[in-house]
XYZ file of N, CA and C in Angstrom:
855
model
N -8.114 -28.429 -35.371
C -7.105 -28.808 -34.395
C -5.743 -29.018 -35.053
N -5.724 -29.705 -36.234
C -4.473 -29.926 -36.933
C -3.837 -28.604 -37.354
N -4.685 -27.654 -37.804
C -4.171 -26.355 -38.224
C -3.577 -25.612 -37.028
N -4.254 -25.682 -35.900
C -3.754 -25.036 -34.689
C -2.414 -25.636 -34.268
N -2.277 -26.968 -34.354
C -1.024 -27.620 -34.005
C 0.098 -27.201 -34.951
N -0.256 -27.023 -36.234
C 0.739 -26.565 -37.207
C 1.253 -25.177 -36.837
N 0.339 -24.265 -36.458
C 0.743 -22.916 -36.075
C 1.655 -22.952 -34.849
N 1.260 -23.735 -33.853
C 2.043 -23.815 -32.629
C 3.428 -24.396 -32.906
N 3.488 -25.415 -33.773
C 4.766 -26.029 -34.110
C 5.661 -25.036 -34.845
N 5.078 -24.266 -35.773
C 5.857 -23.291 -36.535
C 6.407 -22.204 -35.620
N 5.577 -21.718 -34.699
C 6.032 -20.702 -33.742
C 7.154 -21.256 -32.872
N 7.005 -22.500 -32.411
C 8.025 -23.118 -31.566
C 9.352 -23.245 -32.307
N 9.285 -23.663 -33.576
C 10.506 -23.782 -34.376
C 11.169 -22.418 -34.544
N 10.357 -21.372 -34.783
C 10.908 -20.029 -34.928
C 11.619 -19.569 -33.676
N 11.023 -19.820 -32.509
C 11.646 -19.436 -31.240
C 12.949 -20.193 -31.025
N 12.946 -21.499 -31.326
C 14.160 -22.303 -31.185
C 15.267 -21.807 -32.109
N 14.905 -21.396 -33.313
C 15.904 -20.875 -34.252
C 16.538 -19.589 -33.738
N 15.713 -18.731 -33.117
C 16.249 -17.486 -32.551
C 17.288 -17.794 -31.477
N 16.944 -18.690 -30.546
C 17.878 -19.027 -29.482
C 19.111 -19.751 -30.022
N 18.936 -20.547 -31.084
C 20.071 -21.234 -31.699
C 21.071 -20.232 -32.252
N 20.575 -19.205 -32.973
C 21.470 -18.205 -33.549
C 22.181 -17.410 -32.457
N 21.456 -17.063 -31.384
C 22.086 -16.346 -30.280
C 23.162 -17.204 -29.616
N 22.889 -18.507 -29.461
C 23.860 -19.403 -28.842
C 25.125 -19.497 -29.686
N 24.962 -19.634 -31.007
C 26.120 -19.679 -31.900
C 26.901 -18.369 -31.854
N 26.160 -17.252 -31.784
C 26.809 -15.941 -31.751
C 27.633 -15.772 -30.483
N 27.067 -16.124 -29.331
C 27.789 -15.967 -28.067
C 28.947 -16.955 -27.964
N 28.786 -18.166 -28.506
C 29.878 -19.137 -28.510
C 31.044 -18.636 -29.350
N 30.732 -18.066 -30.516
C 31.787 -17.510 -31.371
C 32.488 -16.350 -30.685
N 31.719 -15.565 -29.930
C 32.312 -14.419 -29.228
C 33.307 -14.867 -28.171
N 33.012 -15.997 -27.495
C 33.934 -16.496 -26.482
C 35.222 -17.023 -27.112
N 35.096 -17.672 -28.276
C 36.259 -18.259 -28.940
C 37.100 -17.198 -29.630
N 36.438 -16.324 -30.394
C 37.136 -15.280 -31.158
C 36.241 -14.057 -31.242
N 36.385 -13.104 -30.318
C 35.481 -11.946 -30.296
C 35.445 -11.177 -31.599
N 36.581 -11.066 -32.294
C 36.601 -10.278 -33.526
C 35.781 -10.914 -34.627
N 35.642 -12.255 -34.616
C 34.914 -12.916 -35.702
C 33.446 -12.556 -35.690
N 32.895 -12.255 -34.515
C 31.470 -11.942 -34.423
C 31.160 -10.607 -35.062
N 32.132 -9.723 -35.068
C 31.896 -8.376 -35.579
C 32.170 -8.235 -37.069
N 32.664 -9.298 -37.723
C 32.895 -9.220 -39.158
C 31.589 -8.943 -39.861
N 31.646 -8.179 -40.938
C 30.438 -7.682 -41.596
C 29.516 -8.792 -42.049
N 30.029 -9.780 -42.779
C 29.151 -10.805 -43.347
C 28.472 -11.658 -42.273
N 29.224 -12.239 -41.296
C 28.533 -13.005 -40.253
C 27.525 -12.183 -39.476
N 27.831 -10.907 -39.218
C 26.900 -10.062 -38.465
C 25.601 -9.881 -39.228
N 25.711 -9.573 -40.517
C 24.509 -9.377 -41.326
C 23.728 -10.675 -41.441
N 24.444 -11.806 -41.637
C 23.775 -13.099 -41.790
C 23.031 -13.487 -40.522
N 23.683 -13.307 -39.367
C 23.029 -13.633 -38.102
C 21.821 -12.741 -37.870
N 21.976 -11.446 -38.113
C 20.846 -10.529 -37.961
C 19.697 -10.893 -38.873
N 20.017 -11.312 -40.107
C 18.966 -11.699 -41.051
C 18.224 -12.936 -40.553
N 18.957 -13.948 -40.080
C 18.319 -15.184 -39.623
C 17.397 -14.918 -38.434
N 17.884 -14.114 -37.487
C 17.071 -13.816 -36.309
C 15.844 -13.009 -36.699
N 16.045 -11.979 -37.519
C 14.920 -11.151 -37.955
C 13.915 -11.964 -38.753
N 14.402 -12.898 -39.577
C 13.511 -13.744 -40.365
C 12.672 -14.643 -39.466
N 13.284 -15.181 -38.402
C 12.531 -16.016 -37.463
C 11.469 -15.204 -36.740
N 11.826 -13.980 -36.328
C 10.848 -13.112 -35.671
C 9.699 -12.797 -36.615
N 10.030 -12.493 -37.875
C 8.992 -12.181 -38.860
C 8.069 -13.373 -39.089
N 8.632 -14.586 -39.120
C 7.813 -15.785 -39.306
C 6.843 -15.967 -38.149
N 7.354 -15.774 -36.930
C 6.488 -15.895 -35.754
C 5.361 -14.877 -35.811
N 5.703 -13.631 -36.165
C 4.693 -12.590 -36.209
C 3.655 -12.862 -37.292
N 4.090 -13.425 -38.423
C 3.149 -13.738 -39.495
C 2.165 -14.805 -39.049
N 2.660 -15.821 -38.363
C 1.773 -16.883 -37.880
C 0.805 -16.339 -36.841
N 1.327 -15.532 -35.906
C 0.465 -14.993 -34.857
C -0.592 -14.052 -35.412
N -0.263 -13.397 -36.528
C -1.199 -12.439 -37.105
C -2.218 -13.083 -38.030
N -2.042 -14.360 -38.339
C -2.942 -15.032 -39.267
C -4.340 -15.152 -38.667
N -5.332 -14.779 -39.418
C -6.699 -14.775 -38.907
C -7.196 -16.165 -38.543
N -6.622 -17.213 -39.176
C -7.107 -18.558 -38.887
C -6.776 -19.013 -37.483
N -5.835 -18.315 -36.811
C -5.426 -18.773 -35.488
C -6.415 -18.314 -34.435
N -7.679 -18.543 -34.681
C -8.723 -18.067 -33.777
C -8.702 -18.799 -32.452
N -8.248 -20.042 -32.448
C -8.230 -20.795 -31.199
C -7.222 -20.226 -30.217
N -6.296 -19.363 -30.697
C -5.337 -18.715 -29.813
C -5.830 -17.333 -29.397
N -7.055 -17.000 -29.797
C -7.692 -15.741 -29.414
C -6.885 -14.532 -29.885
N -6.359 -14.609 -31.105
C -5.632 -13.487 -31.684
C -6.556 -12.793 -32.664
N -7.059 -11.627 -32.321
C -8.121 -11.002 -33.099
C -7.630 -9.819 -33.921
N -6.798 -8.969 -33.334
C -6.396 -7.781 -34.060
C -5.073 -7.262 -33.535
N -4.457 -6.425 -34.347
C -3.170 -5.880 -33.971
C -3.212 -4.372 -33.866
N -2.163 -3.805 -33.251
C -2.085 -2.363 -33.040
C -0.650 -1.909 -33.292
N -0.516 -0.751 -33.897
C 0.795 -0.144 -34.073
C 1.168 0.646 -32.827
N 2.456 0.619 -32.486
C 2.987 1.371 -31.359
C 3.927 2.452 -31.885
N 3.667 3.691 -31.510
C 4.531 4.813 -31.876
C 5.138 5.371 -30.588
N 6.466 5.297 -30.480
C 7.135 5.593 -29.214
C 8.175 6.701 -29.368
N 8.298 7.483 -28.324
C 9.301 8.541 -28.287
C 9.695 8.775 -26.838
N 10.969 9.082 -26.620
C 11.411 9.324 -25.259
C 12.856 9.767 -25.210
N 13.424 9.699 -24.029
C 14.817 10.053 -23.815
C 15.486 8.936 -23.032
N 16.780 8.748 -23.259
C 17.488 7.671 -22.575
C 18.846 8.162 -22.088
N 19.354 7.475 -21.082
C 20.691 7.717 -20.563
C 21.504 6.444 -20.761
N 22.625 6.552 -21.463
C 23.450 5.390 -21.794
C 24.651 5.304 -20.863
N 25.045 4.075 -20.537
C 26.264 3.796 -19.783
C 27.136 2.895 -20.641
N 28.332 3.358 -20.968
C 29.202 2.609 -21.871
C 30.634 3.087 -21.688
N 31.576 2.430 -22.340
C 32.984 2.784 -22.201
C 33.692 1.853 -21.242
N 34.965 1.563 -21.539
C 35.733 0.619 -20.729
C 37.203 1.016 -20.734
N 37.788 1.122 -19.543
C 39.222 1.378 -19.451
C 39.974 0.122 -19.880
N 41.035 0.295 -20.671
C 41.750 -0.874 -21.196
C 43.134 -0.479 -21.680
N 43.995 -1.488 -21.789
C 45.326 -1.307 -22.344
C 45.316 -1.702 -23.815
N 45.887 -0.861 -24.657
C 46.026 -1.157 -26.080
C 47.487 -1.518 -26.342
N 47.710 -2.730 -26.839
C 49.060 -3.229 -27.078
C 49.543 -2.809 -28.467
N 50.798 -2.363 -28.535
C 51.394 -1.893 -29.788
C 52.707 -2.633 -30.002
N 52.915 -3.156 -31.194
C 54.140 -3.893 -31.506
C 55.379 -3.038 -31.250
N 56.333 -3.599 -30.493
C 57.593 -2.918 -30.235
C 57.542 -1.856 -29.161
N 56.363 -1.628 -28.575
C 56.205 -0.614 -27.534
C 55.485 -1.216 -26.332
N 55.489 -0.476 -25.242
C 54.762 -0.935 -24.053
C 53.262 -0.903 -24.302
N 52.802 0.161 -24.995
C 51.375 0.300 -25.276
C 50.776 1.500 -24.571
N 49.502 1.719 -24.791
C 48.794 2.874 -24.235
C 47.661 2.419 -23.326
N 47.405 3.231 -22.321
C 46.291 2.988 -21.405
C 45.167 3.959 -21.742
N 43.991 3.420 -22.096
C 42.815 4.234 -22.384
C 41.955 4.302 -21.125
N 41.875 5.490 -20.538
C 41.034 5.725 -19.367
C 39.702 6.326 -19.809
N 38.663 6.083 -19.034
C 37.337 6.629 -19.336
C 37.025 7.736 -18.343
N 36.824 8.946 -18.866
C 36.479 10.090 -18.015
C 34.975 10.256 -17.861
N 34.240 10.009 -18.939
C 32.788 10.185 -18.912
C 32.143 9.066 -19.720
N 31.501 8.138 -19.024
C 30.852 7.002 -19.679
C 29.336 7.160 -19.777
N 28.825 8.315 -19.341
C 27.376 8.542 -19.350
C 27.022 9.655 -20.332
N 25.985 9.415 -21.119
C 25.498 10.431 -22.042
C 24.019 10.172 -22.299
N 23.311 11.201 -22.753
C 21.862 11.099 -22.981
C 21.516 11.568 -24.382
N 20.398 11.057 -24.891
C 19.900 11.492 -26.185
C 18.449 11.031 -26.308
N 17.870 11.242 -27.489
C 16.476 10.860 -27.722
C 16.418 9.468 -28.341
N 15.266 8.834 -28.209
C 15.022 7.562 -28.884
C 13.637 7.582 -29.506
N 13.491 6.782 -30.547
C 12.211 6.610 -31.225
C 11.964 5.120 -31.401
N 10.699 4.728 -31.330
C 10.363 3.324 -31.478
C 9.135 3.122 -32.338
N 9.081 1.970 -32.976
C 7.935 1.572 -33.783
C 7.698 0.089 -33.553
N 6.454 -0.265 -33.274
C 6.155 -1.663 -33.006
C 4.801 -2.076 -33.527
N 4.565 -3.370 -33.467
C 3.263 -3.924 -33.833
C 2.912 -4.970 -32.794
N 1.772 -4.786 -32.149
C 1.354 -5.628 -31.038
C 0.055 -6.336 -31.385
N 0.021 -7.633 -31.143
C -1.151 -8.450 -31.450
C -1.860 -8.833 -30.159
N -3.177 -8.669 -30.140
C -3.964 -9.094 -28.985
C -3.787 -10.594 -28.778
N -3.379 -10.976 -27.590
C -3.093 -12.374 -27.313
C -4.087 -13.004 -26.374
N -3.589 -13.482 -25.250
C -4.413 -14.230 -24.316
C -5.037 -13.295 -23.284
N -6.318 -13.412 -23.104
C -7.037 -12.636 -22.086
C -7.313 -13.565 -20.912
N -6.575 -13.363 -19.836
C -6.686 -14.206 -18.660
C -7.462 -13.474 -17.573
N -7.688 -14.161 -16.468
C -8.516 -13.588 -15.408
C -7.908 -12.312 -14.820
N -6.592 -12.338 -14.574
C -5.963 -11.224 -13.870
C -5.167 -10.290 -14.771
N -4.869 -10.704 -15.981
C -4.115 -9.833 -16.885
C -4.277 -10.310 -18.318
N -3.912 -9.410 -19.238
C -3.888 -9.728 -20.664
C -2.438 -9.855 -21.110
N -2.173 -10.836 -21.970
C -0.825 -11.084 -22.456
C -0.805 -10.930 -23.971
N -0.040 -9.943 -24.462
C 0.019 -9.655 -25.890
C 1.434 -9.863 -26.422
N 1.531 -10.045 -27.747
C 2.809 -10.340 -28.382
C 3.034 -9.409 -29.560
N 4.305 -9.206 -29.900
C 4.575 -8.355 -31.049
C 6.048 -8.234 -31.350
N 6.353 -7.269 -32.174
C 7.730 -6.942 -32.518
C 7.920 -5.444 -32.307
N 9.100 -5.051 -31.807
C 9.338 -3.658 -31.438
C 10.772 -3.277 -31.792
N 10.928 -2.213 -32.564
C 12.254 -1.727 -32.947
C 12.464 -0.323 -32.388
N 13.698 -0.036 -31.973
C 14.043 1.268 -31.417
C 15.266 1.842 -32.129
N 15.282 3.139 -32.236
C 16.472 3.862 -32.681
C 16.961 4.698 -31.514
N 18.134 4.359 -30.975
C 18.763 5.119 -29.905
C 19.852 5.979 -30.536
N 19.624 7.285 -30.544
C 20.539 8.201 -31.227
C 21.938 8.151 -30.605
N 22.896 8.719 -31.306
C 24.299 8.619 -30.910
C 24.563 9.223 -29.532
N 25.371 8.508 -28.763
C 25.860 9.013 -27.482
C 27.385 8.951 -27.480
N 28.000 9.738 -26.607
C 29.456 9.927 -26.651
C 30.129 9.331 -25.423
N 31.323 8.794 -25.642
C 32.229 8.352 -24.581
C 33.512 9.168 -24.709
N 34.067 9.621 -23.598
C 35.301 10.407 -23.646
C 36.259 9.957 -22.559
N 37.549 10.227 -22.780
C 38.552 9.824 -21.809
C 39.923 10.360 -22.156
N 40.946 9.844 -21.476
C 42.334 10.252 -21.696
C 43.178 9.029 -22.036
N 44.353 9.287 -22.634
C 45.262 8.219 -23.047
C 46.609 8.417 -22.362
N 47.064 7.378 -21.637
C 48.398 7.381 -21.036
C 49.347 6.685 -22.009
N 50.141 7.450 -22.730
C 51.066 6.851 -23.687
C 52.197 6.134 -22.956
N 52.492 4.925 -23.421
C 53.504 4.065 -22.798
C 53.225 3.862 -21.303
N 51.935 3.973 -20.938
C 51.470 3.784 -19.555
C 52.077 4.802 -18.588
N 52.638 5.909 -19.114
C 53.327 6.879 -18.264
C 52.753 8.281 -18.348
N 52.590 8.804 -19.555
C 52.296 10.224 -19.740
C 50.898 10.408 -20.325
N 50.079 11.195 -19.641
C 48.718 11.473 -20.119
C 48.795 12.632 -21.106
N 49.088 12.286 -22.361
C 49.343 13.302 -23.380
C 48.169 13.537 -24.322
N 47.222 12.612 -24.361
C 46.131 12.693 -25.328
C 44.785 12.506 -24.638
N 43.758 13.079 -25.242
C 42.367 12.812 -24.863
C 41.654 12.258 -26.094
N 40.543 11.562 -25.873
C 39.822 10.955 -26.991
C 38.325 10.958 -26.718
N 37.552 10.780 -27.771
C 36.128 10.483 -27.635
C 35.663 9.706 -28.857
N 34.492 9.100 -28.733
C 33.863 8.399 -29.852
C 32.364 8.339 -29.599
N 31.609 7.881 -30.596
C 30.153 7.817 -30.499
C 29.650 6.400 -30.781
N 28.491 6.096 -30.195
C 27.862 4.782 -30.356
C 26.384 4.979 -30.664
N 25.872 4.208 -31.624
C 24.449 4.240 -31.987
C 23.891 2.822 -31.927
N 22.618 2.692 -31.520
C 21.989 1.378 -31.386
C 20.663 1.331 -32.138
N 20.394 0.162 -32.746
C 19.116 -0.093 -33.402
C 18.668 -1.508 -33.026
N 18.108 -1.688 -31.815
C 17.661 -3.020 -31.398
C 16.273 -3.357 -31.939
N 16.065 -4.637 -32.237
C 14.776 -5.150 -32.705
C 14.397 -6.314 -31.797
N 13.213 -6.239 -31.185
C 12.825 -7.218 -30.179
C 11.581 -8.004 -30.563
N 11.583 -9.287 -30.210
C 10.344 -10.043 -30.105
C 9.764 -9.682 -28.739
N 8.597 -9.068 -28.730
C 8.068 -8.396 -27.541
C 6.907 -9.160 -26.919
N 6.912 -9.214 -25.600
C 5.769 -9.695 -24.827
C 5.337 -8.579 -23.883
N 4.060 -8.262 -23.883
C 3.530 -7.196 -23.025
C 2.359 -7.729 -22.209
N 2.436 -7.548 -20.902
C 1.345 -7.922 -20.003
C 0.658 -6.656 -19.503
N -0.666 -6.680 -19.467
C -1.455 -5.558 -18.966
C -2.280 -6.012 -17.772
N -2.074 -5.360 -16.641
C -2.811 -5.668 -15.423
C -3.817 -4.557 -15.163
N -5.097 -4.864 -15.185
C -6.107 -3.825 -14.950
C -6.067 -3.330 -13.509
N -6.512 -2.101 -13.322
C -6.622 -1.514 -11.992
C -8.102 -1.314 -11.660
N -8.367 -0.635 -10.562
C -9.755 -0.376 -10.185
C -10.439 0.561 -11.166
N -9.629 1.332 -11.891
C -10.181 2.213 -12.918
C -10.178 1.500 -14.264
N -11.286 1.568 -14.977
C -11.368 0.939 -16.296
C -10.428 1.589 -17.303
N -9.998 2.811 -17.017
C -9.164 3.542 -17.970
C -7.673 3.369 -17.732
N -7.291 2.765 -16.616
C -5.880 2.626 -16.275
C -5.472 1.164 -16.192
N -4.253 0.873 -16.642
C -3.685 -0.467 -16.532
C -2.184 -0.349 -16.318
N -1.631 -1.258 -15.536
C -0.188 -1.341 -15.346
C 0.366 -2.302 -16.393
N 1.437 -1.903 -17.079
C 1.999 -2.725 -18.149
C 3.409 -3.187 -17.795
N 3.734 -4.393 -18.245
C 5.072 -4.952 -18.110
C 5.537 -5.411 -19.487
N 6.735 -4.989 -19.879
C 7.284 -5.331 -21.196
C 8.558 -6.149 -21.036
N 8.752 -7.103 -21.928
C 9.992 -7.868 -21.988
C 10.254 -8.238 -23.436
N 11.510 -8.134 -23.840
C 11.846 -8.452 -25.221
C 13.277 -8.921 -25.360
N 13.530 -9.685 -26.414
C 14.873 -10.141 -26.740
C 15.030 -10.096 -28.250
N 16.235 -9.793 -28.717
C 16.454 -9.719 -30.153
C 17.824 -9.173 -30.490
N 18.110 -8.986 -31.771
C 19.410 -8.463 -32.198
C 19.488 -6.950 -32.056
N 20.665 -6.477 -31.705
C 20.938 -5.040 -31.682
C 21.974 -4.734 -32.757
N 21.613 -3.865 -33.682
C 22.536 -3.445 -34.732
C 23.276 -2.206 -34.220
N 24.491 -2.438 -33.737
C 25.276 -1.394 -33.076
C 26.311 -0.811 -34.034
N 26.507 0.488 -33.948
C 27.482 1.162 -34.801
C 28.352 2.085 -33.956
N 29.668 1.909 -34.043
C 30.613 2.827 -33.410
C 31.188 3.745 -34.489
N 31.454 4.995 -34.133
C 31.892 5.956 -35.155
C 32.595 7.147 -34.510
N 33.175 7.971 -35.376
C 33.724 9.287 -35.007
C 34.755 9.223 -33.886
N 35.629 8.186 -33.948
C 36.739 8.184 -32.987
C 37.679 9.346 -33.308
N 38.088 10.051 -32.253
C 38.956 11.222 -32.440
C 39.789 11.413 -31.181
N 41.085 11.657 -31.345
C 41.910 12.025 -30.192
C 42.703 13.290 -30.500
N 43.144 13.966 -29.441
C 43.813 15.257 -29.597
C 44.821 15.462 -28.465
N 45.734 16.382 -28.697
C 46.837 16.622 -27.771
C 46.377 17.379 -26.530
N 46.973 17.020 -25.383
C 46.721 17.734 -24.126
C 47.918 18.574 -23.692
N 48.982 18.548 -24.488
C 50.198 19.264 -24.090
C 50.580 20.353 -25.081
N 49.564 21.004 -25.626
C 49.816 22.124 -26.518
C 50.333 21.744 -27.887
N 50.105 20.526 -28.300
C 50.506 20.101 -29.633
C 51.845 19.410 -29.704
N 52.529 19.227 -28.578
C 53.815 18.534 -28.601
C 53.644 17.057 -28.959
N 52.546 16.458 -28.504
C 52.239 15.067 -28.849
C 51.261 15.042 -30.010
N 51.604 14.321 -31.052
C 50.744 14.254 -32.226
C 49.611 13.255 -31.996
N 48.393 13.576 -32.419
C 47.267 12.641 -32.290
C 47.519 11.366 -33.095
N 46.991 10.251 -32.601
C 47.126 8.966 -33.290
C 45.951 8.693 -34.226
N 44.724 8.986 -33.726
C 43.501 8.636 -34.475
C 43.607 7.220 -35.027
N 43.854 6.280 -34.115
C 44.257 4.926 -34.491
C 43.103 3.980 -34.782
N 41.852 4.430 -34.628
C 40.731 3.498 -34.749
C 39.651 4.022 -35.684
N 39.003 3.079 -36.353
C 37.873 3.358 -37.234
C 36.624 2.683 -36.685
N 35.471 3.335 -36.834
C 34.213 2.750 -36.381
C 33.846 1.519 -37.189
N 32.956 0.714 -36.622
C 32.482 -0.485 -37.297
C 31.062 -0.786 -36.853
N 30.386 -1.655 -37.586
C 29.035 -2.093 -37.233
C 29.070 -3.575 -36.900
N 28.247 -3.983 -35.950
C 28.162 -5.389 -35.583
C 26.781 -5.674 -35.010
N 26.458 -6.946 -34.879
C 25.189 -7.373 -34.298
C 25.472 -8.008 -32.947
N 24.765 -7.567 -31.915
C 24.930 -8.109 -30.575
C 23.584 -8.606 -30.049
N 23.651 -9.423 -29.029
C 22.442 -9.862 -28.337
C 21.936 -8.741 -27.444
N 20.646 -8.480 -27.480
C 20.061 -7.405 -26.679
C 18.804 -7.906 -25.979
N 18.530 -7.309 -24.829
C 17.313 -7.618 -24.084
C 16.750 -6.327 -23.509
N 15.450 -6.322 -23.287
C 14.761 -5.118 -22.803
C 13.680 -5.522 -21.816
N 13.498 -4.711 -20.776
C 12.416 -4.922 -19.819
C 11.913 -3.562 -19.362
N 10.623 -3.495 -19.023
C 10.079 -2.210 -18.611
C 8.760 -2.325 -17.891
N 8.361 -1.214 -17.303
C 7.085 -1.111 -16.609
C 6.482 0.250 -16.947
N 5.161 0.304 -17.049
C 4.521 1.562 -17.418
C 3.089 1.634 -16.944
N 2.467 2.758 -17.233
C 1.069 2.992 -16.892
C 0.332 3.377 -18.170
N -0.696 2.614 -18.510
C -1.449 2.829 -19.748
C -2.795 3.465 -19.438
N -3.088 4.529 -20.183
C -4.352 5.242 -20.021
C -5.179 5.063 -21.283
N -6.369 4.522 -21.138
C -7.278 4.316 -22.263
C -8.447 5.277 -22.121
N -8.480 6.338 -22.911
C -9.546 7.345 -22.781
C -10.855 6.839 -23.363
N -11.791 7.733 -23.464
C -13.095 7.375 -24.009
C -12.971 6.966 -25.467
N -14.011 6.330 -25.980
C -14.015 5.828 -27.354
C -13.695 6.940 -28.343
N -12.839 6.600 -29.304
C -12.457 7.573 -30.320
C -11.104 8.199 -30.095
N -10.479 7.908 -28.960
C -9.158 8.436 -28.657
C -8.174 7.275 -28.486
N -6.947 7.477 -28.919
C -5.940 6.420 -28.875
C -5.418 6.234 -27.452
N -5.181 4.980 -27.033
C -4.564 4.729 -25.730
C -3.174 5.352 -25.653
N -2.804 5.773 -24.458
C -1.545 6.485 -24.237
C -0.831 5.848 -23.050
N 0.473 5.611 -23.201
C 1.234 4.922 -22.156
C 2.576 5.605 -21.933
N 2.984 5.720 -20.676
C 4.310 6.224 -20.334
C 4.948 5.280 -19.325
N 6.266 5.103 -19.436
C 6.914 4.194 -18.514
C 8.421 4.191 -18.629
N 9.014 3.240 -17.932
C 10.463 3.088 -17.823
C 10.900 1.837 -18.570
N 12.034 1.921 -19.272
C 12.606 0.758 -19.959
C 14.093 0.648 -19.621
N 14.517 -0.586 -19.467
C 15.943 -0.878 -19.297
C 16.407 -1.696 -20.493
N 17.531 -1.293 -21.103
C 18.073 -1.970 -22.277
C 19.457 -2.541 -21.960
N 19.638 -3.810 -22.264
C 20.976 -4.402 -22.323
C 21.338 -4.477 -23.803
N 22.453 -3.852 -24.203
C 22.739 -3.639 -25.625
C 24.002 -4.319 -26.125
N 24.712 -5.052 -25.277
C 25.896 -5.760 -25.720
C 27.133 -4.875 -25.778
N 28.179 -5.391 -26.406
C 29.473 -4.706 -26.465
C 29.871 -4.419 -27.904
N 30.362 -3.204 -28.151
C 30.862 -2.832 -29.469
C 32.368 -2.652 -29.454
N 32.948 -2.462 -30.634
C 34.380 -2.223 -30.724
C 34.708 -1.472 -32.010
N 36.001 -1.310 -32.264
C 36.483 -0.536 -33.407
C 37.443 -1.373 -34.239
N 37.713 -0.921 -35.443
C 38.784 -1.461 -36.273
C 40.042 -0.633 -36.058
N 41.182 -1.309 -35.933
C 42.457 -0.602 -35.853
C 42.882 -0.164 -37.253
N 43.454 1.015 -37.349
C 43.897 1.530 -38.651
C 45.165 0.840 -39.148
N 45.931 0.241 -38.256
C 47.201 -0.367 -38.631
C 47.368 -1.707 -37.932
N 48.123 -2.611 -38.552
C 48.360 -3.919 -37.940
C 49.416 -3.859 -36.844
N 49.965 -2.680 -36.579
C 50.887 -2.520 -35.455
C 50.146 -2.559 -34.118
N 48.850 -2.315 -34.162
C 48.020 -2.381 -32.954
C 47.513 -3.809 -32.795
N 47.826 -4.430 -31.671
C 47.583 -5.864 -31.497
C 46.195 -6.186 -30.958
N 45.534 -5.248 -30.341
C 44.147 -5.449 -29.905
C 43.377 -4.158 -30.169
N 42.076 -4.226 -30.093
C 41.277 -3.076 -30.522
C 40.540 -2.430 -29.359
N 40.133 -1.203 -29.553
C 39.376 -0.461 -28.547
C 37.946 -0.990 -28.482
N 37.443 -1.222 -27.271
C 36.092 -1.739 -27.070
C 35.255 -0.751 -26.264
N 33.952 -0.859 -26.443
C 33.040 0.039 -25.729
C 32.698 -0.456 -24.336
N 33.051 -1.705 -24.013
C 32.533 -2.305 -22.800
C 31.067 -2.647 -22.982
N 30.452 -3.204 -21.971
C 29.035 -3.546 -22.046
C 28.189 -2.281 -22.020
N 27.246 -2.188 -22.945
C 26.396 -1.004 -23.084
C 25.032 -1.237 -22.433
N 24.608 -0.282 -21.616
C 23.283 -0.290 -21.006
C 22.602 1.043 -21.294
N 21.293 1.037 -21.214
C 20.550 2.294 -21.343
C 19.297 2.219 -20.487
N 18.955 3.343 -19.869
C 17.706 3.495 -19.129
C 16.906 4.608 -19.789
N 15.627 4.346 -20.007
C 14.834 5.276 -20.814
C 13.482 5.553 -20.181
N 12.988 6.757 -20.425
C 11.605 7.132 -20.154
C 10.920 7.290 -21.501
N 9.854 6.521 -21.715
C 9.230 6.429 -23.036
C 7.731 6.646 -22.920
N 7.179 7.379 -23.874
C 5.731 7.512 -24.008
C 5.304 6.875 -25.326
N 4.175 6.167 -25.284
C 3.713 5.375 -26.421
C 2.271 5.716 -26.751
N 2.002 5.876 -28.038
C 0.636 6.020 -28.536
C 0.297 4.759 -29.319
N -0.835 4.149 -29.009
C -1.282 2.933 -29.688
C -2.347 3.285 -30.711
N -2.148 2.832 -31.951
C -3.093 3.140 -33.029
C -3.665 1.852 -33.607
């Protein structure tokens, strides 16, 4: 009993630490958005959150935690396609000038994603099974494009840039059995850090070269708060074959931004809030 209480206390502390780091991160973002994206704080926050998730997973995976009915774990291999929504119209302020208006022409793009996870058998209840784990995804680069109104008057330039996401989630999965022993409805929910990277900002002239490109921004990496939810259908074939699942996932991925190339630019280009909707198939091993 004492050992079980120790495990539960350690897991609780790990969960509290995760929420503490997220709270500090969001508070800093409200006070000074640029401070959250600085390299060192981003890496430190990501490390603390990932370390707490790893601690929780280690405790849950420990064989001694038999009173929690945790018997074995399974690897998740995931692949699918996603559609991203991102980009934000905004004014960029420039010292001594009126500034430029960045319009968004196309905020939707699609690409492939890959995922890897580890799921531990958890609580087996009367109406459903509740399992826990960790799940990481790689969402390949997607593009945002638009036009630039220089001095808020003349649409002389067009631009585009790319965004990549690497979210890591503490995952909870519920499985609801159906009338068929081989089929189950699954529900997924997760929260964790998203390692976001903006890159390849590029602008070009729309008036035959009369207006020179600015290329005023550089990509950057930052850590944002991310959440994921989904529903799927799991098929468990006869003995000797791996379970197979396909379903829908929704990702909240936070907001990214860029570094300005010069201190004449008073604010920076932002991606706006990033979302993604995905169709994913999973093999459990």
